Short mmCIF file of C-alpha atoms and ligand atoms in Angstrom, two decimals:
data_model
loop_
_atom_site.label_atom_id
_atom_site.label_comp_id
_atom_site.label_asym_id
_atom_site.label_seq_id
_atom_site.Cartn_x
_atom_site.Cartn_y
_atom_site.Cartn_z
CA UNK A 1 33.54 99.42 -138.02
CA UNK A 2 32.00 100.92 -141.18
CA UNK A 3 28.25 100.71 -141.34
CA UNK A 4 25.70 103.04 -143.05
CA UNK A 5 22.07 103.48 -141.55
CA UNK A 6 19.19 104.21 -144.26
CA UNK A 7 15.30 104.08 -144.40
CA UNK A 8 12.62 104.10 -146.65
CA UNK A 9 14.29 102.00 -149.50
CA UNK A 10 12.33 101.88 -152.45
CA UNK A 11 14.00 98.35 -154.63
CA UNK A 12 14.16 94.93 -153.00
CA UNK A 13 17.58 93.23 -153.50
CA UNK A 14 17.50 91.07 -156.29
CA UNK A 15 19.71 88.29 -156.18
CA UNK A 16 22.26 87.06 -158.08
CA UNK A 17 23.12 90.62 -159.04
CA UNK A 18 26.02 92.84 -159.89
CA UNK A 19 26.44 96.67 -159.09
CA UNK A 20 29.81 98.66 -159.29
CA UNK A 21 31.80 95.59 -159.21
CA UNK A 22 30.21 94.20 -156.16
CA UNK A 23 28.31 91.15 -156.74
CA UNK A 24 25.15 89.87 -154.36
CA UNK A 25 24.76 85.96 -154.41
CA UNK A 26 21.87 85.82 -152.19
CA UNK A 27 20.36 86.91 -149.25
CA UNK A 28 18.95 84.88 -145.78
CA UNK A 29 16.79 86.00 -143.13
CA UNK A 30 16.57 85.15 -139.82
CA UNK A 31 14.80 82.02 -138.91
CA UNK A 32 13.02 81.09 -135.49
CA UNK A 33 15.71 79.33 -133.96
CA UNK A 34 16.49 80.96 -130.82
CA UNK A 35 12.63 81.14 -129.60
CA UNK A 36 13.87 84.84 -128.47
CA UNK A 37 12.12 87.81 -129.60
CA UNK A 38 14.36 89.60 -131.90
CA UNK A 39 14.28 91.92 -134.93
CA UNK A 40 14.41 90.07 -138.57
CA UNK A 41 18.00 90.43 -139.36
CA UNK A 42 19.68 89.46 -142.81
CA UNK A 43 23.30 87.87 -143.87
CA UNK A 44 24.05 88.95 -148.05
CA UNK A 45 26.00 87.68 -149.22
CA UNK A 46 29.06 89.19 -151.70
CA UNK A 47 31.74 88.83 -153.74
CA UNK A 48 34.03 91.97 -154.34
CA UNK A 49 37.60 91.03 -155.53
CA UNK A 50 37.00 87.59 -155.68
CA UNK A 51 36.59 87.15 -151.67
CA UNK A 52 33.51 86.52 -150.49
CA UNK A 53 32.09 87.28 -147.42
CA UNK A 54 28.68 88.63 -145.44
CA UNK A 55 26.87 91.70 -144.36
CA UNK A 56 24.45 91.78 -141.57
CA UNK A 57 20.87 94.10 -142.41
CA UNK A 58 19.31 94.83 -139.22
CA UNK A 59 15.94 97.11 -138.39
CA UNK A 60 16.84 99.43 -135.82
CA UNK A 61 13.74 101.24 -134.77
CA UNK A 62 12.39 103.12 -138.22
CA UNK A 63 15.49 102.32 -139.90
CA UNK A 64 17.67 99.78 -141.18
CA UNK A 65 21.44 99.10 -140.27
CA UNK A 66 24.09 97.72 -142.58
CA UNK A 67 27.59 96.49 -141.61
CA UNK A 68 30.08 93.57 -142.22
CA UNK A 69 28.96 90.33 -140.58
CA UNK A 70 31.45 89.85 -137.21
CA UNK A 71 32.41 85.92 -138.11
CA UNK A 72 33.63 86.43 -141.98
CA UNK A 73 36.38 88.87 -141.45
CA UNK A 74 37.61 90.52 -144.40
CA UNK A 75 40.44 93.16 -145.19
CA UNK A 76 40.92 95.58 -146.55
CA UNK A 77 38.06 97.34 -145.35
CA UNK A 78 37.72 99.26 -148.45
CA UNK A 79 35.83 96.03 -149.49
CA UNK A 80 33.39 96.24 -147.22
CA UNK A 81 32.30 99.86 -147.57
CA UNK A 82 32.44 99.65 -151.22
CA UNK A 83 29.50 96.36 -150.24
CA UNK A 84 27.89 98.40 -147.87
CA UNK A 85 27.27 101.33 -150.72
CA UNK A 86 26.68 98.96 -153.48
CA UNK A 87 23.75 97.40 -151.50
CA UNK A 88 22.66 101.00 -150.30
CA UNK A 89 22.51 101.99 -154.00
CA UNK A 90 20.92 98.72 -155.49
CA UNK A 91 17.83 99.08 -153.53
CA UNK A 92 17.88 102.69 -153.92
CA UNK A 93 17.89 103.20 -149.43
CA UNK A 94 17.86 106.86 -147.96
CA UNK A 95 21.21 107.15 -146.15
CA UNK A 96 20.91 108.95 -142.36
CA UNK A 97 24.25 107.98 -141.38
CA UNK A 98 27.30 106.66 -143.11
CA UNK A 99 31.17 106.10 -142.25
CA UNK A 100 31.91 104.78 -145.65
CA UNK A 101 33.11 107.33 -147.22
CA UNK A 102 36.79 107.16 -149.22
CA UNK A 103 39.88 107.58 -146.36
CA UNK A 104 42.05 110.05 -147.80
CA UNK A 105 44.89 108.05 -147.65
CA UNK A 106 47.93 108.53 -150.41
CA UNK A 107 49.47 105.63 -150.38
CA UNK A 108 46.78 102.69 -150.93
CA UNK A 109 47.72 99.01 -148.80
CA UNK A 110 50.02 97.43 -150.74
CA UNK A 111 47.60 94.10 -151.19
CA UNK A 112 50.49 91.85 -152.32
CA UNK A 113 51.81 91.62 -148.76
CA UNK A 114 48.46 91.28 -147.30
CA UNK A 115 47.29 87.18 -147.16
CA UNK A 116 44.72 85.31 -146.37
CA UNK A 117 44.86 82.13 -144.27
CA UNK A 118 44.52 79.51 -147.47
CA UNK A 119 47.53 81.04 -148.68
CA UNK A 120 49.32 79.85 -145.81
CA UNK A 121 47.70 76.23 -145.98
CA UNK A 122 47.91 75.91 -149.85
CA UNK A 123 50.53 78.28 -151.49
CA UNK A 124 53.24 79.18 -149.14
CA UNK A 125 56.55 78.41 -149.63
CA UNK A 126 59.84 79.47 -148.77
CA UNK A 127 63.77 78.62 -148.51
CA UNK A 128 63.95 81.66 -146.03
CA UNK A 129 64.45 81.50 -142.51
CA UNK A 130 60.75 82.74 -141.30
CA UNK A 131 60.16 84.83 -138.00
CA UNK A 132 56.65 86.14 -136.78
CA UNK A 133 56.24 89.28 -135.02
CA UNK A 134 52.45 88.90 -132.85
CA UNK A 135 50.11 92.16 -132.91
CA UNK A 136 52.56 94.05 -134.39
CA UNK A 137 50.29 97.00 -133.12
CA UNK A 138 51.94 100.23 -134.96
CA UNK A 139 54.70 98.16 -136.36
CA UNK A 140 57.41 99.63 -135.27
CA UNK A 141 59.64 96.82 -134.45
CA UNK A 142 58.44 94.54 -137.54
CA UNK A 143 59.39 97.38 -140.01
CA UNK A 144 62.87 97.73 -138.17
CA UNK A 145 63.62 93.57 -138.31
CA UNK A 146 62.46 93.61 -141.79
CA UNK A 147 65.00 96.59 -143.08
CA UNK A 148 67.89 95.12 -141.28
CA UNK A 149 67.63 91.39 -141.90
CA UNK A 150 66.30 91.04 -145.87
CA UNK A 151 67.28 87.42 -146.18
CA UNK A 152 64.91 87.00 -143.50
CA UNK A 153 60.96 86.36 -144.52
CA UNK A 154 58.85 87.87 -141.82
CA UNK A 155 55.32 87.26 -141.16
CA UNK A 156 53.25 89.80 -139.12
CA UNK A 157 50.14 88.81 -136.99
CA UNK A 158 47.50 91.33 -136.30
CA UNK A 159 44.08 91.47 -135.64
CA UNK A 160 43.68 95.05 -135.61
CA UNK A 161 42.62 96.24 -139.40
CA UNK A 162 43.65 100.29 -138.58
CA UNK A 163 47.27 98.92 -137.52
CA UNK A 164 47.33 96.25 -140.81
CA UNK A 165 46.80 98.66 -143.13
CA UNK A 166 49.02 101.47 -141.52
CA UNK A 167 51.31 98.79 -141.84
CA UNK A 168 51.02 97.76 -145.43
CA UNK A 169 51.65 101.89 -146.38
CA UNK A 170 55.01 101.61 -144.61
CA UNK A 171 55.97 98.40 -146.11
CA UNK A 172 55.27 100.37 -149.70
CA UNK A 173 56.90 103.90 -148.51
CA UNK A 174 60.15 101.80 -147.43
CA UNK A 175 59.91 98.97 -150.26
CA UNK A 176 60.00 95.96 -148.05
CA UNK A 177 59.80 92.33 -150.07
CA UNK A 178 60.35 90.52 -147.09
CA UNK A 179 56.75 91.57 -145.05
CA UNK A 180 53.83 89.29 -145.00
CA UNK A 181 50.53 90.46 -143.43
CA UNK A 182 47.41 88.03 -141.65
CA UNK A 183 44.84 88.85 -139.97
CA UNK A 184 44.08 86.07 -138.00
CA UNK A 185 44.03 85.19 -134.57
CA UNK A 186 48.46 84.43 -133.20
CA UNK A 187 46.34 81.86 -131.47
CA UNK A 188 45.49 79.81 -134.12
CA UNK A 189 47.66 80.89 -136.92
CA UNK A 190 50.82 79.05 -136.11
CA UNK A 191 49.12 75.74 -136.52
CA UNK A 192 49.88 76.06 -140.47
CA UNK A 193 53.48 76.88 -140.47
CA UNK A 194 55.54 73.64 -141.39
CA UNK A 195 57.43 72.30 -138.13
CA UNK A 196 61.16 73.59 -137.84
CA UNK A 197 60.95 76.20 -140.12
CA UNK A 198 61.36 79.88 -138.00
CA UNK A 199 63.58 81.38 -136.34
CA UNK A 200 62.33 83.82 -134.22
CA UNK A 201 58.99 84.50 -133.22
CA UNK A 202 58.41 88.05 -131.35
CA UNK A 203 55.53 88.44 -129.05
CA UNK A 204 56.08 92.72 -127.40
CA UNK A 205 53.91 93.79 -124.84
CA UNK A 206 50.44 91.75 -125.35
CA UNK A 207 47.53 92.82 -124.01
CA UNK A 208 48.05 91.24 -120.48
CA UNK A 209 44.03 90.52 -119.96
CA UNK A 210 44.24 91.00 -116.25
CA UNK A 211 40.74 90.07 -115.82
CA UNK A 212 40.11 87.50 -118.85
CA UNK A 213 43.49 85.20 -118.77
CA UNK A 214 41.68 82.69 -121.28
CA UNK A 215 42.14 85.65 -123.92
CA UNK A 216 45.69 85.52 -123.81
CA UNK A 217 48.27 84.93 -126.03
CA UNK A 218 50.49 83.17 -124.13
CA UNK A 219 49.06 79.00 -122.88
CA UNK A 220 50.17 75.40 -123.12
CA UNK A 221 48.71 74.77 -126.80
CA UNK A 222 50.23 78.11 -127.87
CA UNK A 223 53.78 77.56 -126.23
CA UNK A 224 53.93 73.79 -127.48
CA UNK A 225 52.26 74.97 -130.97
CA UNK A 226 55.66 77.48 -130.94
CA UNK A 227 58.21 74.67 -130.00
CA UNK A 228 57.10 73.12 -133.31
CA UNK A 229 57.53 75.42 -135.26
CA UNK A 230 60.90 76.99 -133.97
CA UNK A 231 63.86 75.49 -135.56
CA UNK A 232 66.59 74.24 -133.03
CA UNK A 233 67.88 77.32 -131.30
CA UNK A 234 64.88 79.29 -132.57
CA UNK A 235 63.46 81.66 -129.85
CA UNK A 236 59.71 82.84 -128.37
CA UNK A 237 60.50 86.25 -127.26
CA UNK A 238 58.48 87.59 -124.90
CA UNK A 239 58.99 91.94 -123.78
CA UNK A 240 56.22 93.08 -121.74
CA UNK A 241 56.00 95.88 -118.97
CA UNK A 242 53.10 93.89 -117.32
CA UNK A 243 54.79 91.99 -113.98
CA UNK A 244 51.23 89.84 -113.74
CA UNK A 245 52.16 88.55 -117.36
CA UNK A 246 55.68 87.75 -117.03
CA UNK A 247 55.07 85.63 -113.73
CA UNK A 248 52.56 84.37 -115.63
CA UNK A 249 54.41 83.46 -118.49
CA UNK A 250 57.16 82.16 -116.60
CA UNK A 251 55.33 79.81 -114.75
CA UNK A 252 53.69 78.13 -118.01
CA UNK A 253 57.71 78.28 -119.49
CA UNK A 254 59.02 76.15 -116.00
CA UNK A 255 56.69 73.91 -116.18
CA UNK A 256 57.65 72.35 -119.47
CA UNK A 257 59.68 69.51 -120.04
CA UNK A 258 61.50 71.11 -122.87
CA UNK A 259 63.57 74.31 -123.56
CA UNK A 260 65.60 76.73 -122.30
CA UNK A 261 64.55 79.96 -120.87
CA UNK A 262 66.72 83.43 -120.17
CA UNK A 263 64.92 86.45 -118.18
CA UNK A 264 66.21 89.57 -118.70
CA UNK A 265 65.06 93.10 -116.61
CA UNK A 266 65.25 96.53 -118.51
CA UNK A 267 67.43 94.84 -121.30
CA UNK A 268 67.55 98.23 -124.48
CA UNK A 269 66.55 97.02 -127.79
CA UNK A 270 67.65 98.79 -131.41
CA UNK A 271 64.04 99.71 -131.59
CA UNK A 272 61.31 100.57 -128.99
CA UNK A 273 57.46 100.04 -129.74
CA UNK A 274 55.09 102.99 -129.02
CA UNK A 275 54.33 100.69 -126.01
CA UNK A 276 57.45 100.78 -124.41
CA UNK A 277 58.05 104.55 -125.07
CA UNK A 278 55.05 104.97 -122.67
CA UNK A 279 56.20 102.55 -120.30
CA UNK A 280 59.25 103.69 -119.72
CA UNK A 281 58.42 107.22 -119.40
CA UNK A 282 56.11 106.11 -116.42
CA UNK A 283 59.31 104.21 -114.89
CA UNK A 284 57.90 100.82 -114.98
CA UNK A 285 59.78 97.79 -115.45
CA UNK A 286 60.28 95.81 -119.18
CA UNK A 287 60.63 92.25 -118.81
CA UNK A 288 62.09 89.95 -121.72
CA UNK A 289 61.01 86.23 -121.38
CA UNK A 290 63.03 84.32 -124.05
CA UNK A 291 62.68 80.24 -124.66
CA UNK A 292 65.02 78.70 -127.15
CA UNK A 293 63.75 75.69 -128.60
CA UNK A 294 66.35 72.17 -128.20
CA UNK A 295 63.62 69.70 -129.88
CA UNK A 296 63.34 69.11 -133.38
CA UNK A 297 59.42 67.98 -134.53
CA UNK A 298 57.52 65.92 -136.89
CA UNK A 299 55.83 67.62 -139.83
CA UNK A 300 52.33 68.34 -139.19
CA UNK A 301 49.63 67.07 -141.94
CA UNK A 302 47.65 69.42 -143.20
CA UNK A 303 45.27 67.84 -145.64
CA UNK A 304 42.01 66.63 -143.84
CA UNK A 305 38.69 66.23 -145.81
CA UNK A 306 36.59 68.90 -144.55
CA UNK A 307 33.47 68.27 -146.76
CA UNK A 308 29.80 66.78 -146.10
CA UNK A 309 27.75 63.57 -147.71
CA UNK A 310 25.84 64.93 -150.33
CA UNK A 311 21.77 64.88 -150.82
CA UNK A 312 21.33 67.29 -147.75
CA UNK A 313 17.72 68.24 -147.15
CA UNK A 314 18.34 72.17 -145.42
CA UNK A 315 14.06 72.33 -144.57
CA UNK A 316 14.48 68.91 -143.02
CA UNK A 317 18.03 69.63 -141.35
CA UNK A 318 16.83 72.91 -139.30
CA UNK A 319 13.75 71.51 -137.77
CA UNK A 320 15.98 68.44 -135.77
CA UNK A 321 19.01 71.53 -134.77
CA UNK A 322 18.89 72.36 -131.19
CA UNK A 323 20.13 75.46 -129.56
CA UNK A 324 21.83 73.28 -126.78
CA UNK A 325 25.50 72.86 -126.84
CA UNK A 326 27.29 69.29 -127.59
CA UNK A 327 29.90 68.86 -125.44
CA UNK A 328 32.32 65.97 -125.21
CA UNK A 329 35.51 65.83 -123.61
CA UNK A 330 37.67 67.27 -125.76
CA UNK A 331 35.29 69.61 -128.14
CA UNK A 332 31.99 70.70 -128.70
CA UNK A 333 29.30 72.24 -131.20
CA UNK A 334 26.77 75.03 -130.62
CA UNK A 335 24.60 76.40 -133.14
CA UNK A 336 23.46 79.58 -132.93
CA UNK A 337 21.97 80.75 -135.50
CA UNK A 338 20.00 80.03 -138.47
CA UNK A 339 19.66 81.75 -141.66
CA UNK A 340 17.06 81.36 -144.73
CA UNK A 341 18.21 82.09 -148.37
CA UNK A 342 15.39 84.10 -150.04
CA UNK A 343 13.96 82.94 -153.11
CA UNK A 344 15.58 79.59 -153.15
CA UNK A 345 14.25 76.64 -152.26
CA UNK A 346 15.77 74.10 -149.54
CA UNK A 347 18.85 76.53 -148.70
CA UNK A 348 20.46 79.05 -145.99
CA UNK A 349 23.00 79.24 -143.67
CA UNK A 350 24.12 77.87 -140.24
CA UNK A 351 25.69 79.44 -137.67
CA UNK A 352 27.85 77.64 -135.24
CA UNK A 353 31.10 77.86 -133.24
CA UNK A 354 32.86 74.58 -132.40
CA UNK A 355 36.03 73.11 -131.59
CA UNK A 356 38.45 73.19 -128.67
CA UNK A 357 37.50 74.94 -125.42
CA UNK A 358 39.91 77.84 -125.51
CA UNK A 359 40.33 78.12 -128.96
CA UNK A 360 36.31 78.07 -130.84
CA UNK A 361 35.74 78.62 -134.12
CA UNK A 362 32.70 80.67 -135.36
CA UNK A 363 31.81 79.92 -138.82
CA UNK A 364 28.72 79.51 -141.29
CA UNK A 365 27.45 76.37 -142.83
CA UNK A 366 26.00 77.10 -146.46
CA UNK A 367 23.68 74.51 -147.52
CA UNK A 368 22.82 75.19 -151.31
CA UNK A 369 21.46 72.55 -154.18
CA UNK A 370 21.37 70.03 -151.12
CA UNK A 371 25.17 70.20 -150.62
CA UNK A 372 27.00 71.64 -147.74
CA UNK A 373 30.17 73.48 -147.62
CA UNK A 374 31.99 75.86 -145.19
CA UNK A 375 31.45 79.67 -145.83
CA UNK A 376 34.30 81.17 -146.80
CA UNK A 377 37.38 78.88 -145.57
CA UNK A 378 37.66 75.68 -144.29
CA UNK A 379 38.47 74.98 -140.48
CA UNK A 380 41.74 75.07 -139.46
CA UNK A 381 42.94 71.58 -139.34
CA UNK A 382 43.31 70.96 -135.60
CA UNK A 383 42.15 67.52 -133.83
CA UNK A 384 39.21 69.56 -132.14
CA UNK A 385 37.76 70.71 -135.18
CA UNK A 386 38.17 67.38 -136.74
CA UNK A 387 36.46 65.78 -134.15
CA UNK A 388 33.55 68.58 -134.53
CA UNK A 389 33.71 68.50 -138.05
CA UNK A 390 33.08 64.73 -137.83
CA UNK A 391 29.69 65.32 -135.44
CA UNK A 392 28.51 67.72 -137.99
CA UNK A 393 28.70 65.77 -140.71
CA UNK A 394 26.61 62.84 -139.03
CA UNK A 395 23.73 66.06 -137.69
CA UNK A 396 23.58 67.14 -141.56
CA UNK A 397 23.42 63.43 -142.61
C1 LIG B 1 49.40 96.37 -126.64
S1 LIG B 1 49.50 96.19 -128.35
C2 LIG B 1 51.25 96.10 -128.65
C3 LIG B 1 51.61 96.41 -130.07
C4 LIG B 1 53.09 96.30 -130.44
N1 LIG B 1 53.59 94.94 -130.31
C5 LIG B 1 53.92 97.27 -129.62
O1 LIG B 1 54.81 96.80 -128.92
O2 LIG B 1 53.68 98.47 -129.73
C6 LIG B 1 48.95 94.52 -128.59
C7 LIG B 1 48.60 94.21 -130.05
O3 LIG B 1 48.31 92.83 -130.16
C8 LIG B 1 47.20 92.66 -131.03
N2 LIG B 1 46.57 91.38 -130.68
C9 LIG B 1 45.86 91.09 -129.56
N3 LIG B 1 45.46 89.80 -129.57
C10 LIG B 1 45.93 89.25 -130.73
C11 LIG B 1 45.83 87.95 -131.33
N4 LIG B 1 45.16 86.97 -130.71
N5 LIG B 1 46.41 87.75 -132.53
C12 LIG B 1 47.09 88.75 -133.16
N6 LIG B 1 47.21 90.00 -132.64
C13 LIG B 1 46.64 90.25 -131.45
C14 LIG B 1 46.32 93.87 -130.76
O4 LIG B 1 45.46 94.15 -131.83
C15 LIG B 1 47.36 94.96 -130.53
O5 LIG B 1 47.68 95.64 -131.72
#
């Protein structure tokens, strides 16, 4: 990830300020929470493009570190090294070490096909048949579908930012209308695609996390989130060369009370991934795990009231927070950090992750003029985060 390290800077940041088109709202320093020895660290905030998001400042022996903050995510990366200079130049730091610099690519990411999650929630809409191709990795296969089937909208899941914007080039090289980009967890995406509406949805050789199964792609919310979506006769393709994963994935598939599944053992495709070149060459196996979908579903709603009561005292707030996890049956809060906006009274940041068990949400709480919002966008609507959102709201009352 980019990050610069610098020392000796000789301007503090003032905030709100604007240099080169990048725009600091405020900045928040550590706070005592964790009891733990630790370095002061900062979150700035910034606006570039009209996304906003946070970098993390951290001392690292004489010097200081800059990077993106890990829970806002933010693509293209070009916004976040153009932030990480900005800040560099506003308080005038000596740079040791930078990866920032311009790539040298020709073609620049095509940004129209690139979306964020809201757009999903708020503005999509199609009359298309959709299909979803999960970590689309060099993109091989997406590109391929996308050519050949243009009545088609396709919507590519990675998490990956090299392999999204490699991506986005090809889709402008080849002129491809039909390509939609996110880069947000398969996991959790699928819960804002209207029920019935795709087709197919492609997941080729995940990683099979041999040694950390809860990481995987493939589980009973994802599988049941996917029957919901599929149309009738829609189909979750599985192709992987890993045996562990298809017995795996078979067992979660026979165990339903729903669909039909067809196994298939070396079956040729038009196009083969970079993957499968590799695998084949070493002579292993490629399974193909297909269910086709017989149900049809109720919509899903996806309008729940995600805000806070009002008159929220942030001083008051932090000193009754407790590092210990809440944990009920079916979710559970931890905070985990808190974060104090210089030069403003009553107002910072918390940290927490929440939700379901297997699929937690990290996000930031800003708490500002004594209101309380989400930083950046809102949870995704999901009964676990709900339920969590519901607890919050009564801790910040
Ligand atoms: C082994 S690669 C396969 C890439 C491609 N499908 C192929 O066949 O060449 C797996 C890809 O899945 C992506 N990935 C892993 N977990 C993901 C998730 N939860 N959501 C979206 N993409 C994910 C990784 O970034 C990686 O690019």
């Amino acid at each position: 990830m980019p990050h610069i390290v610098f020392n000796k800077y000789n301007k503090q940041l003032v905030t709100p300020s604007k240099k080169d088109d990048v725009t600091f709202n405020f900045q928040a320093k550590s706070y005592n929470f964790t009891q733990k020895e630790r370095n002061t660290e900062y979150k700035i905030s910034v606006t570039k493009d009209n996304k906003e998001f946070l970098l993390t400042l951290k001392t690292k022996d004489e010097n200081y570190l800059l990077k993106a903050d890990k829970v806002t995510r933010i693509t293209p990366v070009q916004l976040i090294k153009d932030s990480l200079n900005s800040y560099v130049s506003s308080v005038e730091g000596n740079i040791i070490f930078s990866n920032t610099q311009d790539s040298s690519l020709k073609v620049k990411p095509d940004q129209e096909h690139l979306k964020d999650i809201d757009y999903f929630i708020n503005d999509f809409k199609t009359d298309k048949e959709i299909q979803i191709e999960i970590g689309f990795g060099s993109g091989r296969h997406l590109l391929h579908q996308a050519k050949e089937n243009p009545n088609i909208q396709f919507i590519g899941l990675e998490i990956h930012t090299p392999s999204i914007e490699q991506l986005l080039k090809q889709v402008k090289i080849q002129e491809l209308d039909n390509i939609l980009v996110v880069n947000y967890d398969a996991r959790l995406f699928m819960e804002f695609i209207n029920s019935n509406k795709v087709g197919r949805i492609f997941v080729h050789f995940p990683v099979p996390w041999d040694k950390k199964p809860h990481r995987r792609i493939y589980s009973n919310d994802f599988i049941n989130e996917a029957l919901r979506v599929l149309k009738l006769d829609g189909n979750l393709e599985l192709r992987t060369d890993s045996r562990k994963y298809f017995e795996y994935c078979t067992d979660l598939l026979t165990n339903l009370n729903t669909g039909r599944i067809t196994i298939d053992i070396n079956k040729d495709l038009a196009i083969s991934s970079k993957y499968e070149d590799r695998w084949k060459k070493q002579g292993k196996n490629i399974y193909d795990v297909v269910l086709s979908c017989n149900q049809i579903d109720e919509d899903i709603n996806l309008d729940y009231d995600f805000s806070f009561n009002e008159d929220i005292e942030f001083d008051e707030i932090i000193k009754t927070l407790s590092t210990k996890a809440i944990v009920k049956d079916d979710y559970f809060i931890h905070v985990e950090d808190i974060f104090v906006i210089e030069n403003e009274k009553n107002s910072g940041l918390i940290q927490i992750t929440f939700g379901s068990f297997d699929r937690p949400l990290s996000k930031y709480i800003l708490i500002k003029d004594k209101k309380a919002k989400y930083f950046q966008d809102l949870p995704l609507p999901t009964s676990a985060n709900m339920k969590a959102h519901n607890k919050l709201k009564e801790m910040l009352a």
